[in-house]
Amino acid sequence: VQTIFVILMLGSVLVSSSAAEPRQLNLMPMPASVQLQTGQLVIDPSLTVGISGHTDVQLQRALERFLNNLRRQTGMTPLDMKVTSAAQAKLVVHCEHENKAVQELGEDESYSLEVSTAGAKLDAVTALGIMRGLETFLQLVQTTSDGFAVPAIAIHDKPRFPWRGLMIDVSRHFIPLDVLKRNLDGMAAVKLNVFHWHLSDNQGFRVESKKFPRLTEMGSDGLFYTQDEVRELIAYAHDRGIRVVPEFDMPGHSTAWFVGYPELASGPGPYEIERKWGVFDPAMDPTHERTYKFLDSFIGEMAQLFPDQYFHIGGDEVNGKQWDANPKIQAFMRAHGLKTNQDLQAYFNTRVQTIVSKHGKTMVGWDEILRPDLPKDIVVQSWRGQDSLAAATRQGYRGILSYGYYLDLNWPASRHYGVDPMSDGAANLTPEEKQRILGGEACMWSEYVAPENIDSRIWPRMAAIAERLWSPQNVTDVTSMYERLQNVSRWLDWLGLTHNSSYGPMLRRIAGSNDISALRTFADVVEPVKDYTREEIAAVEATSLSPLNRVIDAVRPESETARHFSDLVNALEANQGSSAQQEIRTLLTRWRDNQSNLQPLETQSFLLQEISPLSQDLSTVATIGLQALDYIDRGERAPEAWATEQFALLEQAQKPKAQLLLMIVPSVQKLVEASSGVKAPQLPPQK
Ligand code: ACM
């Protein structure tokens, strides 16, 4: 067999399997080393898998899951697709030894996968590596003219960072176990290995405590996980090579604790579960011994329930107002030489760290906990800026990056993708300091997510962050990332994730109709406002009691259609031909005419009324685009006065309406520029 030499460089994955036909490998995250060869292994209904080395229950379950995923992905259900003896198997799996009983940070996840026309071999030191390799194999299965097939290939792969996580906030909106499970499946598919479970906040305490039952009896609205359910989720994650790190946020973000246990607070009660979003005053009393007695008992119980070595105590956003207002706390601070609230929180952290450590765990906290007096084994989670990560590692602490990976801010995947834990302040660290950067975590804060739309806020963008954390640092090609992301998105459907499948039903509910073609055309080109703008421009303050059934809740954080349109306009600008121009015209015509199709629906549904002005904008903007295209077609320069007028209209259309952004505006502005030769004033950023 002649090996075609392709080694993937710089994240480029358009590889040539023959001179004529470039072939896209849909791998994400991109492996460390890929050599494509000639030929392919056909995947037919008789595919068998065999184990040749160490075996155990976790490994066997991984293989069964692999076959099930393959069956789903290919629609081939035959029972003879099975685990068998190694000698006869098409895919032979060789694992050297078992994993740790409790998965540890930094365990070996490397693997090698060799596929030829005759069969495939997957080698790894541990079952973790096998699991990562099986996911790669699933991603390699392509639809070809000869059937489903995996290209002949040699892959040697290992992660860049040992801590690759997703945090889900289950406090602000409760997220049921089945929703978490399907997201764990998604995580495993893109080789993530830490599920950070944000279990308590002002809006709800979500884990049963047998020692302190009022935490959930009074602080959860009845929405919490029993300890059996917690164990079930941990086992589910463990099967997929994912650690579960619990977070109990303290001393702030803790109102829900105080509903049942007001004596923990620094101000007089009574307390109620918080319904609003934001930063609130209630905080634990760091000066009272009963606080530490409670935490010792509680953390002891939770340390038993959660086997992972790491235990997250939150520590973010303490506004100190209850401390300022409490004379006893003020007296304590004076008596102990604690000059600021930050000093008081550092005192609290030191006490809590002693408790966490006593129960055998290593403490993790948000970057506010960073103070030189804590022991060096703690881990700092950097969220307020990338510099805090560098600062932590310089002081001898280990850190993980979340700044830049907040999924709730509705950024495009490309923006997250551009954030590297080793860039910015970290670029100048010594090798030893760099060693302390463990990786990163995406964060899904849940003010505006419910079970039906959380997947669409996480996926597929999460996969781009997963690649940043797994793949070599030089894998940075955004075009390639987006091409692969679309494919990842499509096969995540087969894992049961609903980021695509819930879109139609949500739009049908909004329309109160099955005919959503006009609504979909509109929804496909808008995005929710970015950052924290949703709060800033809300007509009515949102709370945990607000329905999440509006257009903003259904539309995707990133419009694929608008991105495609932008690519077409860029191609046109670069003079790359008439096919782009034709497609631009088709799209603009559809958008121009959409308003008249959508209008009848708008009068029928209260959920559609708010989008009327933006739907009108879509029509206006598309009309401008078509006029610009006409000038370009005729080879005629558009008058400057006309261009100036259009720029003003576009600037209006750029502004959020119904908390939505019309994402085609910048591209239409480019068309007007191209047709007139007039440079447009800089549009304000779409936020
Ligand atoms: C945070 O976003 N308050 C950690």
XYZ file of C-alpha atoms and ligand atoms in Angstrom:
691
model
C 0.000 0.000 0.000
C 1.409 3.312 -1.004
C 1.271 5.805 1.791
C 0.341 9.280 0.815
C 2.447 11.436 3.007
C -0.112 13.738 4.458
C 0.755 15.085 7.865
C -1.654 17.733 8.960
C -0.036 21.051 9.579
C -1.375 24.174 11.190
C -4.826 22.837 11.605
C -5.457 22.311 7.948
C -7.575 19.246 7.439
C -8.353 19.451 3.794
C -6.150 16.573 2.835
C -5.756 15.017 -0.552
C -6.472 11.321 -0.700
C -6.135 11.506 -4.433
C -5.053 14.310 -6.676
C -8.595 14.909 -7.832
C -10.615 14.718 -4.703
C -9.853 16.607 -1.531
C -11.251 14.862 1.469
C -12.383 16.511 4.640
C -11.645 14.692 7.866
C -14.317 15.589 10.346
C -12.098 15.212 13.367
C -12.744 17.488 16.304
C -10.705 17.980 18.346
C -7.984 17.571 15.770
C -5.526 14.860 16.890
C -1.901 15.646 17.605
C -0.698 13.679 14.597
C -2.612 12.324 11.591
C -1.219 10.502 8.595
C -3.743 9.742 5.929
C -3.063 6.699 3.764
C -4.685 5.213 0.698
C -7.770 3.081 0.811
C -10.470 2.701 3.357
C -12.017 0.260 5.784
C -15.640 -0.325 4.934
C -17.922 -0.363 7.949
C -20.609 -2.918 7.315
C -23.212 -4.559 9.527
C -20.834 -7.355 10.486
C -18.273 -5.104 12.170
C -16.769 -6.760 15.215
C -14.613 -5.414 18.005
C -12.171 -7.472 20.040
C -10.103 -6.859 23.146
C -6.542 -8.139 23.090
C -4.991 -6.705 26.251
C -6.230 -5.746 29.676
C -9.981 -5.775 30.032
C -12.417 -4.606 32.658
C -16.032 -3.584 33.040
C -15.423 0.048 32.189
C -13.681 -0.921 28.966
C -16.386 -3.372 27.969
C -19.078 -0.816 28.569
C -17.098 1.652 26.484
C -17.060 -0.827 23.601
C -20.790 -1.510 23.868
C -21.426 2.218 23.876
C -19.163 2.605 20.862
C -21.126 -0.015 18.943
C -24.399 1.579 19.932
C -23.210 4.961 18.768
C -22.001 3.433 15.529
C -25.373 1.768 15.037
C -27.146 5.064 15.581
C -24.757 7.025 13.431
C -25.073 4.609 10.509
C -28.620 3.429 11.047
C -27.282 -0.129 10.955
C -28.856 -2.041 13.799
C -27.706 -5.624 13.263
C -26.909 -7.621 16.337
C -23.856 -9.171 14.711
C -22.104 -5.846 15.140
C -20.604 -6.982 18.408
C -17.720 -7.501 20.787
C -15.921 -10.728 19.997
C -12.549 -12.448 20.314
C -9.619 -10.380 19.206
C -8.384 -12.824 16.617
C -11.416 -12.370 14.382
C -12.228 -8.745 15.085
C -12.170 -5.968 12.496
C -11.293 -3.471 15.188
C -8.830 -4.750 17.761
C -8.530 -2.797 20.967
C -5.435 -3.178 23.088
C -5.307 -1.603 26.521
C -2.269 -2.021 28.756
C -3.768 -1.578 32.179
C -6.755 -0.368 34.096
C -7.610 3.188 35.055
C -7.564 4.466 38.574
C -10.796 3.562 40.392
C -11.389 7.252 40.890
C -10.271 9.053 37.766
C -7.335 11.338 38.466
C -6.161 14.593 37.004
C -3.420 13.873 34.491
C -4.076 10.188 33.892
C -2.792 8.986 30.533
C -5.363 9.646 27.783
C -3.107 9.015 24.802
C -3.905 6.483 22.098
C -2.826 5.276 18.677
C -5.273 4.315 15.968
C -4.188 2.546 12.821
C -6.715 1.793 10.134
C -6.021 -0.159 6.950
C -8.319 -1.666 4.338
C -8.195 -4.935 6.266
C -8.895 -3.771 9.783
C -8.163 -1.352 12.570
C -6.096 -1.373 15.724
C -6.510 0.915 18.678
C -3.787 0.977 21.350
C -3.693 2.857 24.624
C -2.125 2.647 28.034
C -5.469 2.927 29.800
C -9.179 2.595 29.076
C -9.284 6.395 29.065
C -7.083 6.442 25.989
C -9.203 3.714 24.407
C -12.334 5.796 24.987
C -10.751 8.852 23.383
C -9.626 6.729 20.434
C -13.066 5.186 19.970
C -14.536 8.673 19.667
C -11.964 9.454 16.985
C -12.950 6.280 15.159
C -16.625 7.287 15.235
C -15.739 10.684 13.800
C -13.782 9.036 11.010
C -16.792 7.105 9.746
C -17.760 8.800 6.512
C -20.517 8.331 4.008
C -18.825 7.270 0.772
C -19.959 5.929 -2.579
C -18.976 2.450 -1.356
C -20.857 2.630 1.912
C -19.861 3.865 5.326
C -16.094 3.762 5.623
C -13.116 4.892 7.659
C -10.124 6.089 5.633
C -6.853 4.228 6.043
C -5.016 6.339 8.542
C -2.473 6.427 11.364
C -3.253 8.649 14.326
C -1.116 9.278 17.396
C -2.920 11.472 19.820
C -2.789 12.916 23.283
C -4.290 15.959 24.978
C -2.495 19.268 25.306
C -4.087 19.975 28.707
C -5.136 17.518 31.410
C -8.163 19.578 32.613
C -10.769 20.104 29.904
C -14.109 20.961 31.359
C -17.640 22.168 31.120
C -19.352 23.855 34.049
C -23.129 23.767 34.199
C -25.013 25.982 36.642
C -28.002 23.960 37.843
C -29.025 26.499 40.474
C -30.468 29.417 38.513
C -32.465 26.967 36.453
C -32.632 23.385 37.583
C -31.297 21.034 34.929
C -32.647 17.483 35.241
C -30.396 14.455 35.289
C -31.286 13.211 31.803
C -30.290 16.577 30.320
C -26.957 16.422 32.123
C -26.418 12.877 30.888
C -26.874 13.737 27.245
C -24.444 16.621 27.731
C -21.946 14.216 29.260
C -22.318 12.136 26.095
C -21.528 15.240 24.092
C -18.547 15.985 26.308
C -17.168 12.476 25.832
C -17.602 12.824 22.072
C -15.224 15.794 22.011
C -12.855 14.335 24.614
C -13.688 16.627 27.525
C -12.872 15.136 30.888
C -14.248 17.365 33.683
C -17.869 18.103 34.479
C -17.936 20.976 36.961
C -21.327 20.891 38.668
C -22.310 24.321 40.033
C -24.733 22.994 42.622
C -25.673 25.920 44.805
C -26.306 29.601 44.350
C -28.747 32.242 45.501
C -31.531 30.754 43.397
C -31.408 27.182 44.603
C -29.577 24.513 46.566
C -29.608 21.385 44.437
C -28.147 18.428 46.370
C -29.773 16.443 49.106
C -27.893 16.639 52.398
C -28.839 14.085 55.009
C -27.164 16.139 57.704
C -28.827 19.396 56.734
C -32.123 18.460 55.088
C -33.518 21.989 55.162
C -30.961 22.973 52.498
C -33.175 21.372 49.867
C -36.443 21.242 51.807
C -36.484 25.017 51.981
C -33.883 26.125 49.455
C -34.693 24.263 46.258
C -38.392 24.614 45.303
C -38.325 20.807 45.371
C -35.874 20.786 42.480
C -32.756 18.920 43.564
C -30.811 15.697 43.086
C -31.035 12.945 45.649
C -27.738 11.437 46.727
C -28.601 8.314 44.719
C -29.063 10.476 41.657
C -25.743 12.162 42.281
C -24.038 8.762 42.473
C -25.828 7.728 39.281
C -24.533 10.778 37.444
C -20.999 10.296 38.745
C -21.031 6.669 37.578
C -22.349 7.753 34.190
C -19.569 10.307 33.891
C -16.936 7.852 35.110
C -17.959 5.376 32.409
C -17.194 8.099 29.876
C -13.859 9.117 31.337
C -15.212 12.302 32.889
C -14.450 13.549 36.398
C -17.204 15.285 38.344
C -16.105 18.299 40.396
C -18.827 19.661 42.673
C -19.059 23.349 43.489
C -20.762 24.767 46.553
C -20.425 28.502 46.235
C -19.454 30.314 49.450
C -19.379 32.701 51.266
C -21.437 34.692 48.711
C -23.925 33.377 46.161
C -25.412 31.532 49.096
C -28.920 32.864 49.796
C -30.475 29.451 49.169
C -28.524 27.984 52.131
C -29.934 30.659 54.439
C -33.601 29.947 53.777
C -33.297 26.831 55.938
C -30.250 27.895 57.981
C -30.410 31.690 58.495
C -27.892 31.473 61.342
C -25.131 30.961 58.743
C -25.681 34.415 57.291
C -24.047 37.704 58.227
C -27.312 39.589 58.363
C -30.635 38.968 60.035
C -33.130 36.791 58.196
C -35.535 35.528 57.269
C -34.369 34.620 53.787
C -36.192 33.531 50.681
C -34.971 31.818 47.563
C -33.738 34.565 45.271
C -35.769 35.008 42.084
C -33.723 37.724 40.446
C -30.389 37.611 38.656
C -27.308 39.456 39.783
C -24.982 39.791 42.756
C -26.703 39.922 46.140
C -25.761 40.945 49.648
C -26.248 37.774 51.713
C -22.971 36.111 52.678
C -21.904 33.574 55.263
C -20.642 34.892 58.571
C -16.881 34.241 58.469
C -16.458 35.354 62.083
C -18.710 32.818 63.765
C -17.453 29.368 64.763
C -20.834 27.787 64.047
C -20.304 28.608 60.349
C -17.166 26.414 60.306
C -18.814 23.723 62.380
C -21.622 23.575 59.826
C -19.218 23.593 56.882
C -17.053 20.885 58.442
C -20.048 18.628 58.771
C -21.475 19.522 55.360
C -18.195 19.296 53.441
C -17.480 16.009 55.207
C -20.755 14.618 53.900
C -20.199 15.926 50.365
C -16.584 14.762 50.316
C -17.938 11.244 50.759
C -20.587 11.661 48.095
C -18.266 13.117 45.442
C -15.202 10.917 44.943
C -13.154 13.382 42.885
C -10.005 14.743 44.481
C -11.031 18.321 43.750
C -13.704 20.270 45.624
C -14.831 23.714 44.436
C -15.835 26.294 47.017
C -16.786 29.104 44.645
C -15.607 32.283 46.313
C -16.738 34.731 43.628
C -18.519 38.057 43.825
C -18.845 38.781 47.531
C -20.044 42.387 47.716
C -19.356 42.641 51.460
C -22.461 44.674 52.268
C -23.696 42.337 54.994
C -20.228 42.370 56.529
C -20.083 46.174 56.488
C -23.481 46.365 58.172
C -22.757 43.919 60.988
C -21.080 45.488 64.073
C -19.924 42.105 65.412
C -18.188 41.345 62.140
C -16.602 44.795 62.138
C -15.357 44.233 65.694
C -13.933 40.837 64.722
C -12.077 42.395 61.809
C -10.541 45.047 64.049
C -9.576 42.471 66.659
C -7.867 40.280 64.032
C -6.218 43.058 62.046
C -8.339 42.337 58.970
C -8.412 45.645 57.145
C -10.633 44.936 54.169
C -13.439 42.611 53.189
C -10.941 40.869 50.932
C -8.841 40.186 54.029
C -11.898 38.796 55.757
C -12.698 36.571 52.798
C -9.090 35.383 52.747
C -9.467 34.460 56.426
C -12.648 32.553 55.548
C -10.924 30.785 52.646
C -8.057 29.712 54.869
C -10.480 28.224 57.375
C -12.484 26.488 54.630
C -9.332 25.194 52.974
C -8.349 23.543 56.246
C -11.733 21.813 56.352
C -11.598 20.734 52.699
C -8.112 19.402 53.248
C -9.097 17.596 56.443
C -11.676 15.698 54.389
C -9.003 14.658 51.931
C -9.793 17.064 49.137
C -7.976 19.731 47.171
C -9.698 23.084 47.057
C -10.648 24.882 43.863
C -12.069 28.407 43.753
C -12.822 31.291 41.404
C -9.993 33.786 41.020
C -11.177 35.975 43.915
C -9.667 33.382 46.273
C -6.174 34.105 44.979
C -4.148 35.292 47.987
C -0.556 34.394 48.753
C -1.395 32.916 52.156
C -3.290 29.875 50.884
C -1.396 26.569 50.518
C 0.037 25.973 47.079
C -1.969 22.885 46.228
C -5.218 24.776 45.586
C -6.455 25.443 42.041
C -7.564 28.876 40.854
C -10.251 29.160 38.206
C -9.663 32.337 36.268
C -12.839 34.081 35.107
C -12.314 37.842 35.464
C -9.441 38.081 33.018
C -6.666 35.981 31.642
C -4.071 37.796 33.729
C -5.275 36.202 36.945
C -4.256 32.833 35.507
C -0.700 34.017 34.957
C -0.684 35.693 38.364
C -1.771 32.458 40.046
C 0.892 30.370 38.359
C 3.567 32.944 39.193
C 2.614 32.658 42.837
C 2.973 28.895 42.633
C -0.682 27.947 42.240
C -2.189 25.806 39.552
C -4.915 27.348 37.435
C -7.593 26.736 34.845
C -8.949 29.283 32.401
C -12.619 30.159 32.038
C -12.278 33.784 31.001
C -13.116 33.746 27.306
C -15.077 30.519 27.563
C -18.410 31.803 28.940
C -21.031 30.181 26.737
C -23.821 32.318 28.209
C -22.343 35.431 26.570
C -23.457 34.164 23.149
C -20.138 34.751 21.445
C -19.335 33.122 18.116
C -17.311 29.920 18.249
C -14.418 31.693 16.544
C -14.044 34.100 19.450
C -13.846 31.315 22.020
C -11.537 29.420 19.698
C -9.136 32.367 19.672
C -8.693 32.247 23.452
C -5.702 30.153 24.443
C -4.770 29.413 28.052
C -1.128 29.976 27.137
C -1.587 33.366 25.460
C -1.758 36.894 26.861
C -0.191 37.097 30.310
C 0.678 33.412 30.207
C 2.918 33.771 27.164
C 5.782 35.134 29.278
C 5.676 32.515 32.008
C 8.593 30.219 32.690
C 8.207 26.590 31.626
C 7.681 25.650 35.245
C 4.932 28.225 35.665
C 3.318 27.147 32.406
C 3.241 23.622 33.732
C 0.791 24.843 36.363
C -1.780 25.828 33.759
C -3.945 22.755 33.822
C -6.368 23.695 31.067
C -9.754 25.326 30.963
C -13.469 25.083 31.420
C -16.368 26.458 29.458
C -19.108 27.882 31.681
C -22.838 27.558 31.107
C -24.477 29.975 33.524
C -28.159 29.303 33.477
C -30.090 32.565 33.836
C -31.590 32.038 30.400
C -31.462 28.316 29.837
C -34.014 25.610 30.399
C -33.827 21.904 29.566
C -35.157 22.557 26.069
C -32.590 25.143 25.012
C -29.515 24.492 27.143
C -28.058 22.152 24.520
C -28.237 24.868 21.875
C -26.332 27.229 24.154
C -23.606 24.652 24.748
C -23.411 22.929 21.359
C -21.830 23.002 18.933
C -19.672 25.923 20.201
C -18.379 23.777 23.068
C -16.607 21.584 20.532
C -14.450 24.521 19.404
C -13.327 25.096 22.998
C -12.759 21.367 23.420
C -10.407 21.512 20.457
C -8.540 24.462 21.942
C -7.934 22.422 25.096
C -7.051 19.113 23.429
C -5.303 19.870 20.145
C -1.818 21.271 19.551
C -1.525 25.018 20.018
C -0.986 25.619 16.288
C -4.381 24.198 15.347
C -5.999 27.590 14.802
C -7.531 27.659 11.316
C -10.981 29.157 11.805
C -12.338 28.121 8.406
C -11.387 24.538 9.060
C -12.841 24.740 12.565
C -16.222 25.869 11.272
C -16.314 23.214 8.558
C -15.688 20.517 11.112
C -17.972 22.098 13.700
C -20.949 21.716 11.389
C -20.251 18.018 11.061
C -19.748 17.604 14.785
C -23.085 19.303 15.274
C -24.802 16.889 12.914
C -23.563 13.760 14.596
C -24.100 15.078 18.101
C -27.758 14.721 17.117
C -27.271 10.961 17.253
C -26.146 11.187 20.856
C -29.502 12.653 21.784
C -28.418 16.267 22.114
C -31.253 18.600 21.207
C -29.405 21.688 20.021
C -30.790 21.100 16.529
C -33.917 19.106 17.209
C -35.568 21.509 19.638
C -35.327 24.468 17.257
C -38.342 23.506 15.135
C -40.667 22.703 18.045
C -39.744 25.947 19.827
C -40.428 27.966 16.673
C -43.725 26.123 16.122
C -44.777 26.957 19.650
C -43.895 30.612 19.118
C -45.881 30.690 15.896
C -48.737 28.609 17.240
C -48.631 26.956 13.854
C -46.941 24.218 11.890
C -46.091 26.606 9.120
C -42.896 28.180 10.347
C -41.025 28.627 7.085
C -41.106 32.441 7.306
C -40.314 32.441 11.002
C -37.402 30.085 10.424
C -36.040 32.284 7.646
C -36.069 35.168 10.112
C -34.784 33.166 13.089
C -31.914 31.775 11.017
C -30.348 35.230 10.589
C -30.730 36.667 14.079
C -28.833 36.029 17.284
C -29.468 36.831 20.931
C -27.718 39.979 22.171
C -24.205 39.372 23.530
C -22.493 39.635 26.879
C -24.896 40.905 29.569
C -26.906 43.111 27.211
C -30.031 41.018 27.741
C -30.212 42.348 31.296
C -29.162 45.847 30.342
C -31.877 46.465 27.775
C -34.708 44.389 29.242
C -38.047 46.170 29.219
C -39.128 44.080 32.205
C -36.560 42.649 34.595
C -36.177 38.919 34.011
C -36.354 36.531 36.970
C -36.331 32.801 37.484
C -40.101 32.968 37.041
C -39.901 34.478 33.548
C -40.877 32.104 30.744
C -38.069 31.215 28.336
C -40.327 30.853 25.323
C -39.452 33.943 23.308
C -37.730 34.141 19.956
C -34.496 35.042 21.747
C -34.688 31.740 23.618
C -35.128 29.689 20.470
C -32.581 31.261 18.131
C -29.023 30.047 18.001
C -26.182 31.949 19.690
C -24.417 31.925 16.346
C -26.180 32.160 13.004
C -24.742 29.709 10.520
C -26.726 31.366 7.734
C -25.306 34.808 8.473
C -21.792 33.394 8.614
C -22.311 31.652 5.281
C -23.669 34.894 3.813
C -20.622 36.731 5.081
C -18.378 34.144 3.391
C -20.264 34.653 0.117
C -19.900 38.430 0.289
C -16.202 38.075 1.033
C -15.846 35.745 -1.959
C -17.631 38.263 -4.144
C -15.364 41.052 -2.924
C -12.343 38.926 -3.672
C -13.733 38.564 -7.173
C -14.285 34.889 -6.813
C -17.032 34.482 -9.223
C -20.581 34.475 -10.170
C -21.815 31.515 -8.146
C -21.422 33.531 -4.948
C -23.226 36.423 -6.566
C -26.113 34.196 -7.616
C -26.486 32.763 -4.146
C -26.294 36.210 -2.550
C -29.132 37.351 -4.781
C -31.243 34.313 -3.943
C -30.779 34.824 -0.209
C -31.402 38.573 -0.317
C -34.553 38.058 -2.359
C -35.884 35.546 0.132
C -35.122 37.912 3.023
C -36.661 40.908 1.257
C -39.900 38.985 0.708
C -39.996 37.319 4.096
C -41.757 40.117 5.924
C -44.949 39.712 3.920
C -45.001 35.999 4.771
C -44.260 36.538 8.430
C -46.714 39.374 9.013
C -49.888 37.237 9.030
C -48.355 35.059 11.733
C -47.339 38.078 13.800
C -50.937 39.060 14.353
C -51.763 35.546 15.559
C -49.156 35.088 18.265
C -48.204 37.323 21.170
C -44.740 35.768 21.057
C -44.192 37.083 17.542
C -45.342 40.652 17.990
C -42.056 41.822 19.417
C -40.067 40.788 16.356
C -42.151 42.822 13.922
C -39.736 45.809 13.738
C -36.751 43.535 13.221
C -38.550 41.519 10.596
C -39.196 44.816 8.818
C -35.487 45.597 9.146
C -34.620 42.289 7.498
C -36.694 43.257 4.517
C -35.183 46.754 4.383
C -31.626 45.501 4.700
C -32.148 42.845 2.042
C -33.599 45.463 -0.292
C -30.480 47.592 0.207
C -28.328 44.566 -0.536
C -30.215 43.843 -3.744
C -29.880 47.437 -4.906
C -26.148 47.286 -4.261
C -25.942 44.030 -6.163
C -27.802 45.581 -9.089
C -25.224 48.355 -9.294
C -22.453 45.788 -9.195
C -24.182 43.685 -11.864
C -24.557 46.647 -14.172
C -20.946 47.640 -13.633
C -22.234 51.009 -12.513
C -20.927 52.954 -9.557
C -23.615 53.630 -6.946
C -24.012 57.351 -6.133
C -22.352 58.522 -2.957
C -25.556 60.144 -1.706
C -27.382 56.856 -2.065
C -24.629 54.996 -0.213
C -24.652 57.496 2.645
C -28.389 57.086 2.993
C -28.081 53.297 3.126
C -25.325 53.454 5.732
C -27.683 55.380 8.014
C -30.435 52.790 7.546
C -27.973 49.973 8.215
C -26.805 51.609 11.395
C -30.401 51.614 12.638
C -30.841 47.970 11.629
C -27.680 47.073 13.498
C -29.239 47.964 16.848
C -30.836 45.219 18.935
C -34.609 44.871 18.830
C -36.528 42.389 20.948
C -33.032 41.684 22.357
C -32.097 40.227 18.976
C -29.392 41.179 16.515
C -29.756 41.044 12.761
C -26.527 39.397 11.747
C -26.466 40.119 8.004
C -26.107 43.884 8.427
C -22.282 44.079 8.285
C -22.209 42.005 5.091
C -24.821 44.178 3.405
C -22.795 47.192 4.414
C -19.862 45.650 2.555
C -22.016 45.251 -0.534
C -22.937 48.934 -0.376
C -19.262 49.826 -0.014
C -18.333 47.595 -2.942
C -21.040 49.082 -5.146
C -20.271 52.706 -4.337
C -16.596 52.792 -3.506
C -17.601 54.790 -0.419
C -16.145 53.706 2.880
C -18.868 53.210 5.466
C -18.624 54.716 8.922
C -17.617 52.065 11.437
C -20.746 50.281 12.653
C -21.046 49.884 16.405
C -20.271 46.319 17.459
C -23.271 43.988 17.607
C -23.730 43.317 21.308
C -18.584 33.978 38.074
O -18.885 34.147 36.886
N -19.138 34.727 39.005
C -17.627 32.982 38.471
